Coordinates of C-alpha atoms in Angstrom, one line a residue:
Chain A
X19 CA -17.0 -18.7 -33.4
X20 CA -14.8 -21.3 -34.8
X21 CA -11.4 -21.3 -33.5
X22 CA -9.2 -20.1 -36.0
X23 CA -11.2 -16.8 -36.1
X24 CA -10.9 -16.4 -32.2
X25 CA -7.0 -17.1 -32.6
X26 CA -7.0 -14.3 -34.6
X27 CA -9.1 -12.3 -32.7
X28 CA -6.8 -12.2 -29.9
X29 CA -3.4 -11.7 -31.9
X30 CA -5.6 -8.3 -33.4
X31 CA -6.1 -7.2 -29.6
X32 CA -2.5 -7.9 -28.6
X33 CA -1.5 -5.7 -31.4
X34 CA -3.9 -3.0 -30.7
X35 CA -3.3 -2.9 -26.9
X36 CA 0.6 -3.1 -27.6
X37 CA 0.3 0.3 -29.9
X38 CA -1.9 1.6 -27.1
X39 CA 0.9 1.2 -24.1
X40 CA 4.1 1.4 -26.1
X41 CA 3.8 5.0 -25.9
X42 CA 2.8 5.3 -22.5
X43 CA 5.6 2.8 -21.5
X44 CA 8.3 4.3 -23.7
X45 CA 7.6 7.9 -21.8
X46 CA 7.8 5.9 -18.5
X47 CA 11.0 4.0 -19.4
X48 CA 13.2 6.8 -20.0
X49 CA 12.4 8.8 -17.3
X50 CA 14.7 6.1 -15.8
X51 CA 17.4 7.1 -18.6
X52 CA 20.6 8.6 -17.4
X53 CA 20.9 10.5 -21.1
X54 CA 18.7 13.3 -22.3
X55 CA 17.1 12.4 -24.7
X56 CA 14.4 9.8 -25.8
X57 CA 16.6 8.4 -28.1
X58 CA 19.7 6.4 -26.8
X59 CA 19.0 4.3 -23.4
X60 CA 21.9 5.4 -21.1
X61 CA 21.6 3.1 -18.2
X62 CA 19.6 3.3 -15.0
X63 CA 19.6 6.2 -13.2
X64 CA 17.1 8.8 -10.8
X65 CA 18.6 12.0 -11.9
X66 CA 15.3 13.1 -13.6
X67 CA 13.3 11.8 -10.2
X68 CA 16.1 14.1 -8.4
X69 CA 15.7 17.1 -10.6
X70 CA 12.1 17.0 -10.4
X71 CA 11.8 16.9 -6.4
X72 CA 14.1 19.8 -6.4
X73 CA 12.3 22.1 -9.1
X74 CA 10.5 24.3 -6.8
X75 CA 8.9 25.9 -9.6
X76 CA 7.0 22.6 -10.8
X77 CA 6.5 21.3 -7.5
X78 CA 4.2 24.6 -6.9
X79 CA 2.5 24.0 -10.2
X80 CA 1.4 20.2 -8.5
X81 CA 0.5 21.7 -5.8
X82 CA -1.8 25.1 -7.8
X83 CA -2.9 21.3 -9.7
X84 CA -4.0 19.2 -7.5
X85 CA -6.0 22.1 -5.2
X86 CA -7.6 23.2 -8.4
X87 CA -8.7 19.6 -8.6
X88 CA -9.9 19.0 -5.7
X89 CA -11.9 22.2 -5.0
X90 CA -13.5 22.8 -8.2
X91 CA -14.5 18.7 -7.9
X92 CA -15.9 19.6 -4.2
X93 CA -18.0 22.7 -6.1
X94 CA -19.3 20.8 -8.7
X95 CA -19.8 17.7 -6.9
X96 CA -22.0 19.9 -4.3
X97 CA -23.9 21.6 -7.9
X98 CA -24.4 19.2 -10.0
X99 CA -26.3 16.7 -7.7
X100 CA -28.3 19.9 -7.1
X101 CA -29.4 20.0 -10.0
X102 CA -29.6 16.4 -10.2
X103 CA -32.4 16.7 -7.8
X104 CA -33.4 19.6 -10.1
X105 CA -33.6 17.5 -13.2
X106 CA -35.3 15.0 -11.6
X107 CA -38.1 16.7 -10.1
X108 CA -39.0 18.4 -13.1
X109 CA -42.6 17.7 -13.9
X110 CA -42.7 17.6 -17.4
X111 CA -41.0 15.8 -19.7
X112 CA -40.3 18.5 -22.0
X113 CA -38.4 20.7 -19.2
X114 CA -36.4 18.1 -18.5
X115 CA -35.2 17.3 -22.0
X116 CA -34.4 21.4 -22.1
X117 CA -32.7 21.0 -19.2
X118 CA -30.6 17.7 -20.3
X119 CA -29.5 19.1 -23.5
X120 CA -28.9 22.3 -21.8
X121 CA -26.0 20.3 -19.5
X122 CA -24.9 18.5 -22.0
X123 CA -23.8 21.3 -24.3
X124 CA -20.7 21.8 -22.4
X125 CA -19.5 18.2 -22.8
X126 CA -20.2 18.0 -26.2
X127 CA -19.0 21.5 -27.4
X128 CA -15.1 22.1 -28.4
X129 CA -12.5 22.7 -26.0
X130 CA -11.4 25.9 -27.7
X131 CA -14.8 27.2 -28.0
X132 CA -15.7 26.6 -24.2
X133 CA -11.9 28.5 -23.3
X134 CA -12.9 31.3 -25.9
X135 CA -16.5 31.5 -24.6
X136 CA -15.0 31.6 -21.0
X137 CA -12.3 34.2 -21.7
X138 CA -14.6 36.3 -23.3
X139 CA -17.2 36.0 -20.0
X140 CA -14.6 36.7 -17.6
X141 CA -13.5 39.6 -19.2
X142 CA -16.3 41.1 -20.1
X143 CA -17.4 40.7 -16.0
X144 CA -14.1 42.1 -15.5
X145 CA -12.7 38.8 -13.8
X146 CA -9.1 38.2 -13.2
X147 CA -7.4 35.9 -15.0
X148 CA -5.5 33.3 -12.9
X149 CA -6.3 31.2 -10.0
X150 CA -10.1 32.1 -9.7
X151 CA -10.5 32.2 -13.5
X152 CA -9.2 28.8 -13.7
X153 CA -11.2 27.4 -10.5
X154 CA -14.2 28.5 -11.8
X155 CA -14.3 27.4 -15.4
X156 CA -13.3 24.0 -14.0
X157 CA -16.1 24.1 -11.9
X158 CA -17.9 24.9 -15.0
X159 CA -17.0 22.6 -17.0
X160 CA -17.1 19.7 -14.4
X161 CA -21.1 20.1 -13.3
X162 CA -22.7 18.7 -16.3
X163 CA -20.2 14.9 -15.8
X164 CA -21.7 15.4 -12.3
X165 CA -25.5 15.7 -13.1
X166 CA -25.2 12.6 -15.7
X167 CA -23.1 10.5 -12.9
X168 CA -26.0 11.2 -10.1
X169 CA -29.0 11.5 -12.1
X170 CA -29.5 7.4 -12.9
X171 CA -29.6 6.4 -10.0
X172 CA -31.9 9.1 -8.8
X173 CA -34.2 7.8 -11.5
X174 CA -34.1 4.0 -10.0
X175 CA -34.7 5.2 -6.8
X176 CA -38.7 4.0 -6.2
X177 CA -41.0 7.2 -5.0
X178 CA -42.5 5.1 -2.2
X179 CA -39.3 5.5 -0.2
X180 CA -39.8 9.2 -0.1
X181 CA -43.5 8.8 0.3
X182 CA -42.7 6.6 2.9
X183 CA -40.4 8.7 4.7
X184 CA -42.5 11.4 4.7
X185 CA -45.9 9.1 6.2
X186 CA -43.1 8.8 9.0
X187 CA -43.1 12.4 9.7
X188 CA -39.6 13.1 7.9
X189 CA -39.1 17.1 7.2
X190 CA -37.9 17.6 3.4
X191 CA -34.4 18.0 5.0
X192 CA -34.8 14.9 6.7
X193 CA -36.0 13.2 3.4
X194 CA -32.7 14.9 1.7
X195 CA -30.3 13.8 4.6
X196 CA -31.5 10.1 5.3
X197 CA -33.0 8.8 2.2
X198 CA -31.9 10.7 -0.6
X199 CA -28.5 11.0 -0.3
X200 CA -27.2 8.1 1.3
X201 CA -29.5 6.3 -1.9
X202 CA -27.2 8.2 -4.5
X203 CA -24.4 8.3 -3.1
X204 CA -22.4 5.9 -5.3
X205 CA -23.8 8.5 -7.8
X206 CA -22.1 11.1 -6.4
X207 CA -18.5 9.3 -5.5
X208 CA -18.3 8.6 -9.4
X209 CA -19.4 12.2 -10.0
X210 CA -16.6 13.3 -7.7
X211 CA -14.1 11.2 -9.6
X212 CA -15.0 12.1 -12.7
X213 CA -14.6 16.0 -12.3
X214 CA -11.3 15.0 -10.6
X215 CA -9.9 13.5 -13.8
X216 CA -12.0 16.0 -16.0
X217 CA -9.8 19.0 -14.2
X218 CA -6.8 17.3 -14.4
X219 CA -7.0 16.2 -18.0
X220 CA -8.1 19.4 -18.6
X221 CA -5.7 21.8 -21.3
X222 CA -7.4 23.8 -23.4
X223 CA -9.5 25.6 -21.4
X224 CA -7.0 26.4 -18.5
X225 CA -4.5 27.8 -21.3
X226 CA -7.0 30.3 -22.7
X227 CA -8.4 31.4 -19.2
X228 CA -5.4 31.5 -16.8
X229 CA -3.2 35.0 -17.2
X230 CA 0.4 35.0 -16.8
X231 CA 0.8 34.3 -13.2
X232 CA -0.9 31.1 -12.9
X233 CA -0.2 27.6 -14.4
X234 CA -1.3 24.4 -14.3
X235 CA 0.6 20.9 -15.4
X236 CA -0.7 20.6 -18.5
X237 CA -0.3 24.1 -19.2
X238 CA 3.0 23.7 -17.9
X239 CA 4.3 20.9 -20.0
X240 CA 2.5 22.1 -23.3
X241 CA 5.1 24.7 -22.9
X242 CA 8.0 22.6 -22.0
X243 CA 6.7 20.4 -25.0
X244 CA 7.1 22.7 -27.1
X245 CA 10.9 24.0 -26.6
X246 CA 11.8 19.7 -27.2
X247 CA 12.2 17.0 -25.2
X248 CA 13.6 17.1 -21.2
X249 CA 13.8 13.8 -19.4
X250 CA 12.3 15.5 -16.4
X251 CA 8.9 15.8 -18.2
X252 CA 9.2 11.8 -18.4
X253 CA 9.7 11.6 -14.4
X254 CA 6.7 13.8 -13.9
X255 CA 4.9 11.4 -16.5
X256 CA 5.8 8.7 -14.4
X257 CA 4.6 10.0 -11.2
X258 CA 1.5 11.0 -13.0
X259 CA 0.9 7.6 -14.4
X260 CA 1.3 6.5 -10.6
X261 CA -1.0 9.1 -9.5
X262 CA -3.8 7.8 -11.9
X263 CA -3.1 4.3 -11.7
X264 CA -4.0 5.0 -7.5
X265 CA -7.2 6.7 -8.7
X266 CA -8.1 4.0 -11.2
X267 CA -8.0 1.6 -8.4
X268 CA -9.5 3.4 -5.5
X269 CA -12.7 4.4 -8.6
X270 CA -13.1 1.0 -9.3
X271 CA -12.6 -0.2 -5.7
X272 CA -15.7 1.8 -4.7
X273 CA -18.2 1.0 -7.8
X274 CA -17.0 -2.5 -7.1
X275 CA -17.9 -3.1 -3.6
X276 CA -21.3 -0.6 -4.1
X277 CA -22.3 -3.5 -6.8
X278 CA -20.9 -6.2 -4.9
X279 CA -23.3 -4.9 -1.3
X280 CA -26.1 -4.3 -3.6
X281 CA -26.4 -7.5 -4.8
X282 CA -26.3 -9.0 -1.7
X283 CA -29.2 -6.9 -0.7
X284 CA -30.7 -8.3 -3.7
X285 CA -30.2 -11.2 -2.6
X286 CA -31.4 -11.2 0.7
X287 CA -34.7 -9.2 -0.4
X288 CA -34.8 -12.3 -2.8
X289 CA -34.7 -14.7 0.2
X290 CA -37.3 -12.9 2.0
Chain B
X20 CA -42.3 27.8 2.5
X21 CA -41.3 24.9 0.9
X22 CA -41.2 26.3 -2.5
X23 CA -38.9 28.9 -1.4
X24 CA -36.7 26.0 0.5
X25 CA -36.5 24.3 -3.3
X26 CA -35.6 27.2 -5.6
X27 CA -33.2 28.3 -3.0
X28 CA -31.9 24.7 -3.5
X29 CA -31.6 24.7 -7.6
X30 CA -30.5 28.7 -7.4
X31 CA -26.9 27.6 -8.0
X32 CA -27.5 24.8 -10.7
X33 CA -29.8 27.3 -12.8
X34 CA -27.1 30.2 -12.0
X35 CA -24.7 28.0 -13.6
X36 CA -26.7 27.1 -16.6
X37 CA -27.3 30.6 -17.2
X38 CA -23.7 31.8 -16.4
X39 CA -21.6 29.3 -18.0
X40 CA -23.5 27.9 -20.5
X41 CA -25.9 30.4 -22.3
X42 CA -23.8 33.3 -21.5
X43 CA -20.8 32.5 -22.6
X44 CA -22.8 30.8 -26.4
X45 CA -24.7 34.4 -26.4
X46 CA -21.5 36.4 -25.7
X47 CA -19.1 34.1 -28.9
X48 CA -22.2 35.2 -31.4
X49 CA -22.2 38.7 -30.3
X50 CA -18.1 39.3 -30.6
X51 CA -18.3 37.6 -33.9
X52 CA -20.4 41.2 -34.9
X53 CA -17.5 43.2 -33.7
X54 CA -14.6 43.9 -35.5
X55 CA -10.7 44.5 -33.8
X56 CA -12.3 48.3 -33.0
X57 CA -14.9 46.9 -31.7
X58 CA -17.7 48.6 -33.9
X59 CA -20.8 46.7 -35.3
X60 CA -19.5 45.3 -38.6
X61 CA -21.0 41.7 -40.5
X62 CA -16.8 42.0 -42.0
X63 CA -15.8 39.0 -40.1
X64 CA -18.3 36.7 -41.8
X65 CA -17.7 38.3 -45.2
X66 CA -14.3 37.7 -44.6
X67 CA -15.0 34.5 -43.6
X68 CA -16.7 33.0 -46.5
X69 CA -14.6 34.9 -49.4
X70 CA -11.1 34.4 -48.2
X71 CA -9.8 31.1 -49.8
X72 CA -7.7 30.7 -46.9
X73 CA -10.5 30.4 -44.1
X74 CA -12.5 27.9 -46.6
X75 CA -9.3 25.8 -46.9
X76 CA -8.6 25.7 -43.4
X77 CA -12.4 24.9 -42.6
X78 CA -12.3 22.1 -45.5
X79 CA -9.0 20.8 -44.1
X80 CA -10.8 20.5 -40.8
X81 CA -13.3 18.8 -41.0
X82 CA -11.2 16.5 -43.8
X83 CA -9.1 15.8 -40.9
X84 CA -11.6 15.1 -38.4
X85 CA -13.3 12.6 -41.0
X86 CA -10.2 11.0 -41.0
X87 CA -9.0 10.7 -37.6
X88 CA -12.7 9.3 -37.0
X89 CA -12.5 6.5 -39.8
X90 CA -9.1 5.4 -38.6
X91 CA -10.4 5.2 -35.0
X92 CA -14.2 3.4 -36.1
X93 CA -11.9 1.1 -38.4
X94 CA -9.5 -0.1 -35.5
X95 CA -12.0 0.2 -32.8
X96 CA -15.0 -2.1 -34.0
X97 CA -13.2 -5.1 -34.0
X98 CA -11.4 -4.7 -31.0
X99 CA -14.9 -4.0 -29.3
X100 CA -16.1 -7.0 -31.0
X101 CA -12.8 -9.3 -29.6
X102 CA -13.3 -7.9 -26.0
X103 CA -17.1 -8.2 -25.8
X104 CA -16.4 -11.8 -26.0
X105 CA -13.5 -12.6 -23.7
X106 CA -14.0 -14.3 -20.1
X107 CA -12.9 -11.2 -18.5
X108 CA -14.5 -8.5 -20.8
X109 CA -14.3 -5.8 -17.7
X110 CA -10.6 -6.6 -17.3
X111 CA -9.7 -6.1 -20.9
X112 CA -11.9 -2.7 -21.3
X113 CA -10.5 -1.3 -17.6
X114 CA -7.4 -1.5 -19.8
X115 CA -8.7 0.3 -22.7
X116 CA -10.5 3.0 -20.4
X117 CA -6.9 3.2 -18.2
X118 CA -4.9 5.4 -21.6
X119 CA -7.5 7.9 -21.0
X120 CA -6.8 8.4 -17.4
X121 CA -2.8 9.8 -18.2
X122 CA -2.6 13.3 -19.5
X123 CA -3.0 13.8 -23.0
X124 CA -0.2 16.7 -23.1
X125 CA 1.7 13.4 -21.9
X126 CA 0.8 11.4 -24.9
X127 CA 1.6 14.1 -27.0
X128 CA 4.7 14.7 -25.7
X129 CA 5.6 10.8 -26.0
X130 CA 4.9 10.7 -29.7
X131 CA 7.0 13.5 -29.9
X132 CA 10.0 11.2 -28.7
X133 CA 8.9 8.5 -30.6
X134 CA 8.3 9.7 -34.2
X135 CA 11.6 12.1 -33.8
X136 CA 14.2 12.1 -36.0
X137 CA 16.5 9.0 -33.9
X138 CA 13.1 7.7 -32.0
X139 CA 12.3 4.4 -31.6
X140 CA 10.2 4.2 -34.8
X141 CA 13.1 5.7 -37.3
X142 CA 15.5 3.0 -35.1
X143 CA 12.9 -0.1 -35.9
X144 CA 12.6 1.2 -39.4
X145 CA 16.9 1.0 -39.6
X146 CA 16.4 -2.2 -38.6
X147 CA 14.6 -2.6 -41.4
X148 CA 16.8 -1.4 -43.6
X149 CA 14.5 1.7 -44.5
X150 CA 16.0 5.0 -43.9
X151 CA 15.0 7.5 -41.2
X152 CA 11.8 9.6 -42.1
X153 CA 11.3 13.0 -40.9
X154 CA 7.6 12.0 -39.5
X155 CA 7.3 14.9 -36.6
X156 CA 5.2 17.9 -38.1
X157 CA 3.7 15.8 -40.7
X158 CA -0.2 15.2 -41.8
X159 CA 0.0 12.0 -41.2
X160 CA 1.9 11.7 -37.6
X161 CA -0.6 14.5 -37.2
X162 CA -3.2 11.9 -38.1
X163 CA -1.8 9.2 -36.1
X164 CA -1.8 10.9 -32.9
X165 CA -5.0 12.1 -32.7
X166 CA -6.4 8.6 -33.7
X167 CA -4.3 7.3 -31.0
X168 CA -5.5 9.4 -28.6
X169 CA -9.3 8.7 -29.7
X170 CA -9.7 5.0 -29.9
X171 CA -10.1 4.4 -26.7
X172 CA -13.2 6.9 -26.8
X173 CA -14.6 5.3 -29.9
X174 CA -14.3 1.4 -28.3
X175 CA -16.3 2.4 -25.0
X176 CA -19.2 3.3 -26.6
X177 CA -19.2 -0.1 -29.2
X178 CA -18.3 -2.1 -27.0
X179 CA -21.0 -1.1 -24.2
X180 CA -23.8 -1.4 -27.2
X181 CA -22.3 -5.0 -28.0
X182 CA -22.4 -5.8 -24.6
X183 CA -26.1 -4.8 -24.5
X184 CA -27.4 -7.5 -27.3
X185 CA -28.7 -10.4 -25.7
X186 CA -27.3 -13.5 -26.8
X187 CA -30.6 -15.4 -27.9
X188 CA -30.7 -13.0 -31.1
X189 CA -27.4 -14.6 -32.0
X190 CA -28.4 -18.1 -31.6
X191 CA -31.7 -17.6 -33.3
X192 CA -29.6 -16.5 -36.4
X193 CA -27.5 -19.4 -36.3
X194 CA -30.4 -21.5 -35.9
X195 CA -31.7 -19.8 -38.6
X196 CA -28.8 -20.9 -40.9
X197 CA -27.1 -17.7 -41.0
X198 CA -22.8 -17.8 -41.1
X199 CA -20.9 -16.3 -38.7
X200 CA -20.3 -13.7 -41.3
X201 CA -24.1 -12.9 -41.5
X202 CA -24.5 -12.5 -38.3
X203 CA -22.2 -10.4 -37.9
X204 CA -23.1 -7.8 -40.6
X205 CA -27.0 -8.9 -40.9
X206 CA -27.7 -8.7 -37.1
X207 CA -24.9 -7.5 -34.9
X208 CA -23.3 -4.3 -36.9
X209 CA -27.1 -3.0 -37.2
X210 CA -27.9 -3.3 -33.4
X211 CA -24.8 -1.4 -33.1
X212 CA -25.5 1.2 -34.8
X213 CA -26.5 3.5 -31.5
X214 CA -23.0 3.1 -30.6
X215 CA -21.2 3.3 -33.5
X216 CA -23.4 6.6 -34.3
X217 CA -22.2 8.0 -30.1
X218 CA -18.6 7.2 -31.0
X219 CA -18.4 9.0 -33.9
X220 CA -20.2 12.0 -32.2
X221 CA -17.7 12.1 -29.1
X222 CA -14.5 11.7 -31.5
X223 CA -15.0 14.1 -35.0
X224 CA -15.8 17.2 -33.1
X225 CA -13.4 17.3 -30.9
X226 CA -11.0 15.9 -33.4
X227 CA -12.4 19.1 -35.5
X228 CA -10.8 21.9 -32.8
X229 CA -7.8 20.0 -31.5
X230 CA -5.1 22.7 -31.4
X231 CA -2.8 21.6 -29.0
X232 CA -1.7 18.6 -30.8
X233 CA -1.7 20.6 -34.2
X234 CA 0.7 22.6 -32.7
X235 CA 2.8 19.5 -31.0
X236 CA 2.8 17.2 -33.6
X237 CA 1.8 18.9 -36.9
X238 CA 4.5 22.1 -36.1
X239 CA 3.0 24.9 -36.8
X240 CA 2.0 23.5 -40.5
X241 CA -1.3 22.3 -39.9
X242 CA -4.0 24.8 -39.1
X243 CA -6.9 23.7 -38.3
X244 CA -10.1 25.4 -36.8
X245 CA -9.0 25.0 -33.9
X246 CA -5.6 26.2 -33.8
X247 CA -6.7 29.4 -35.7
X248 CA -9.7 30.4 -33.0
X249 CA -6.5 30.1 -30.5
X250 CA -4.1 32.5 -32.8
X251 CA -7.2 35.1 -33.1
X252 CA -8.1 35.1 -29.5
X253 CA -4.4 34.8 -27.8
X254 CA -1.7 36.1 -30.2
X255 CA -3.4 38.5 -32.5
X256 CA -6.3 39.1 -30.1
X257 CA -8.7 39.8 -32.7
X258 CA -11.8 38.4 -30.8
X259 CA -14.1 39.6 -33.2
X260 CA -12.7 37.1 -35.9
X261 CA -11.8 33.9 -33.2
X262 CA -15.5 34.2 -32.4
X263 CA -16.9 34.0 -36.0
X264 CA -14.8 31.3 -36.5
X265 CA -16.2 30.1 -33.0
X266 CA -19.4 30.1 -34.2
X267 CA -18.5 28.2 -37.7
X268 CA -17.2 25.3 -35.0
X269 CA -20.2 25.5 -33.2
X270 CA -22.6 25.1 -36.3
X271 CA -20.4 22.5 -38.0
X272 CA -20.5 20.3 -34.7
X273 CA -24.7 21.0 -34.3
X274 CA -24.7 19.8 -38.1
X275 CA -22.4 16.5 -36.5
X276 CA -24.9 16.3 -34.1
X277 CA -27.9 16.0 -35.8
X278 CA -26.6 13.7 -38.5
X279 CA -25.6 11.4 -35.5
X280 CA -29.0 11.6 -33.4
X281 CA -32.0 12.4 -35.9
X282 CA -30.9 8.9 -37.7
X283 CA -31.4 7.1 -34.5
X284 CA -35.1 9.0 -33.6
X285 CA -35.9 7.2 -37.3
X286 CA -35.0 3.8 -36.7
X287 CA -36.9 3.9 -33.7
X288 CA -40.1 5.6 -35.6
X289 CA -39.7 2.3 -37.9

């Protein structure tokens, strides 16, 4: 590519990833505003920070957040590399494509549809709406993410490892516990991660499942949003945008130094 | 013995599919039979297809989701295109995947601030000497936002099929006497294709139902498919209708489907 071009080529980027953060920084910057509004920057100031460590209310709404989070990731961490092991082993080819596009229809299909379809099932089981309403249809929603994080690298895993495990005299439990799952377990870290920011990210489904009593951020400041602007909402922004940043880095950290120890094991086989 | 030990072992993965994936599809095309007294009725799809008000609103739809997707495929390609070829391609698209990490009620809620009436766009444009513009609850900012919030979907998917063309096919067509221009549309844009076609597929249909930033950034001015299966199902709570105009959503995005994947199945035939 001739130089010129790739001058230009860069300038384009800068632009693009400018427009892609101003937003993001703009929210960020005046949560630091003394004023209340986005508008006029009225000096430095933590008011919003203060305000938002002393709204009970919100605080529980983190809390309801992040223990939807984490539990529904547990749950579908724990199913979908189930049926990871489910896809996998099925014998023909044609099940398994059944079964693939089967768990993929949930990450393909609309938002609203899968909170319509969901508010219809739970009341038609007679289901509460609220906390287990909402925990399960993130549980729901999260599986499928889970089975296509784990199922690659149950695929490169060599059959003559569980052959060989069970010529040792390994149980199938023993197979599962020493071979399997230590194997995919990168797999199943990035699953985990995944359904965390799946359920946090999540808004349209929580909004049509979860009743009156129970709320969940976005929930929360969709309705804020929509009564105008409050300089608290740009504190929580910026503790949010510290909260992903942490799991950005921690994700990466991981998938980094699984790549970085399996290449050395390349290596050494290599060397061998 | 150990047949039992497995299907005990998938029970909850198939419990799942069956629960939370075919149930709930079965249970949207049954309610779209029923009408608001719940007795057996085909109303809601006559309805449907005669009032000129759910055709609009269906056209507008999918209008809007083919334009949200062009303005993404336009800006994305050649940012894809730029990154693919930097020294530190996985720095640059860690910072294209990072956007999609932060809440997108947050984005919303920024472009709220900045397209209002004294944001930071109407002060730049004063500096300009143009006059403020009421953008909020517009088409376009409409538009805009939802583009914004998609790029980022549509590069990842370029830029990892860019990423996957080996870099002899280049050189042979330079050897071959091609122009950077050539190569570009003669041999890299076609061995794209798989991506481009995946982008498109993860950004129109949810661009087709998104109802939250209708209601955000378009006021309450733009309906869209989306936004009307929320009024039927949580303000007028006629189920009956939300879930016919469920299942139009869910056929309109089977049709996006196949268009997207049966293409690709043919290019690999020939």
């Amino acid at each position: 590519m001739s130089n010129q071009s790739s001058k230009l080529g860069k300038l384009y980027i800068i632009i693009v990833f400018a427009l892609l953060y101003i937003p993001i920084i703009y929210l960020i910057v005046y949560s630091f505003s003394s004023g209340t509004t986005m508008a006029n920057f009225n000096g430095f100031s933590l008011t919003h920070y203060g305000e938002l460590f002393h709204d009970n209310r919100l605080l529980a709404i983190f809390l309801n957040t992040i223990l939807i989070a984490l539990l529904s990731s547990v749950f579908s961490t724990i199913i979908g590399t189930l049926g990871a092991l489910g896809v996998h082993n099925a014998k023909k080819r044609h099940s398994r494509q059944t079964l693939l596009s089967l768990n993929s229809i949930l990450l393909v299909s609309p938002d609203v549809i899968m909170g319509a379809s969901f508010l219809i099932f739970f009341t038609s089981l007679k289901v509460p709406l609220g906390f287990w309403s909402v925990l399960l249809s993130h549980i729901a929603f999260e599986i499928p993410i889970v089975v296509l994080m784990v199922l690659p690298r149950l695929d490169e895993m060599s059959p003559s490892l569980i052959n060989a495990a069970t010529d040792l005299g390994a149980t199938a439990g023993q197979v599962l516990s020493r071979v399997i799952l230590p194997f995919i377990q990168p797999g199943i870290i990035a699953g985990f991660f995944m359904a965390i920011t799946y359920s946090l990210d999540d808004f349209a489904v929580t909004f049509f499942v979860t009743g009156n009593g129970f709320t969940t951020l976005s929930v929360e400041i969709y309705s804020r949003a929509r009564q105008g602007i409050s300089l608290e909402i740009n504190a929580l922004a910026g503790i949010m945008f510290i909260f992903s940043l942490i799991l950005v880095i921690v994700y990466y950290f991981i998938e980094n130094h699984d790549q970085s120890t399996r290449r050395k094991k390349d290596k050494l086989e290599v060397t061998k | 013995m150990k047949r039992s030990f497995r299907a005990m072992f998938y029970t909850p993965y198939f419990l799942w599919l069956a629960l939370f994936v075919i149930a709930p599809v079965g249970l949207i095309f049954y309610y779209s039979f029923f009408n608001i007294r719940h007795q057996f009725t085909f109303d809601n799809y006559a309805t449907f297809f005669s009032s000129g008000t759910y055709l609009t609103m269906t056209a507008n739809s999918v209008l809007y989701a083919f334009l949200i997707t062009l303005i993404s495929l336009v800006i994305s390609y050649p940012m894809a295109l730029v990154i693919s070829r930097l020294r530190h391609r996985d720095l640059w698209i860690l910072l294209v995947i990072l956007p999609t990490w932060i809440n997108l009620l947050l984005k919303a809620y920024a472009f709220i601030g900045l397209l209002s009436h004294d944001g930071l766009v109407n002060q730049l444009f004063g500096l300009v000497g143009i006059p403020a513009q009421h953008m909020l609850f517009t088409d376009a900012s409409f538009i805009l936002v939802a583009s914004y919030i998609q790029i980022p979907f549509m590069i990842l998917p370029i830029y990892n099929s860019l990423t996957d063309i080996s870099d002899s096919y280049i050189k042979a067509s330079h050897d071959l006497g091609a122009t950077n221009w050539q190569t570009l549309t003669k041999v890299i844009f076609p061995m794209t294709m798989p991506g481009v076609k995946s982008g498109i597929q993860i950004v129109f249909i949810p661009s087709l139902s998104l109802f939250m930033l209708s209601r955000l950034i378009g006021g309450n001015k733009i309906i869209t498919l989306g936004t009307a299966v929320e009024e039927h199902f949580l303000t007028t709570m006629n189920w009956g209708m939300g879930s016919t105009i469920g299942v139009v959503l869910i056929i309109a995005m089977v049709i996006a489907m196949m268009l997207t994947n049966t293409q690709r199945k043919r290019r690999r035939q020939a």
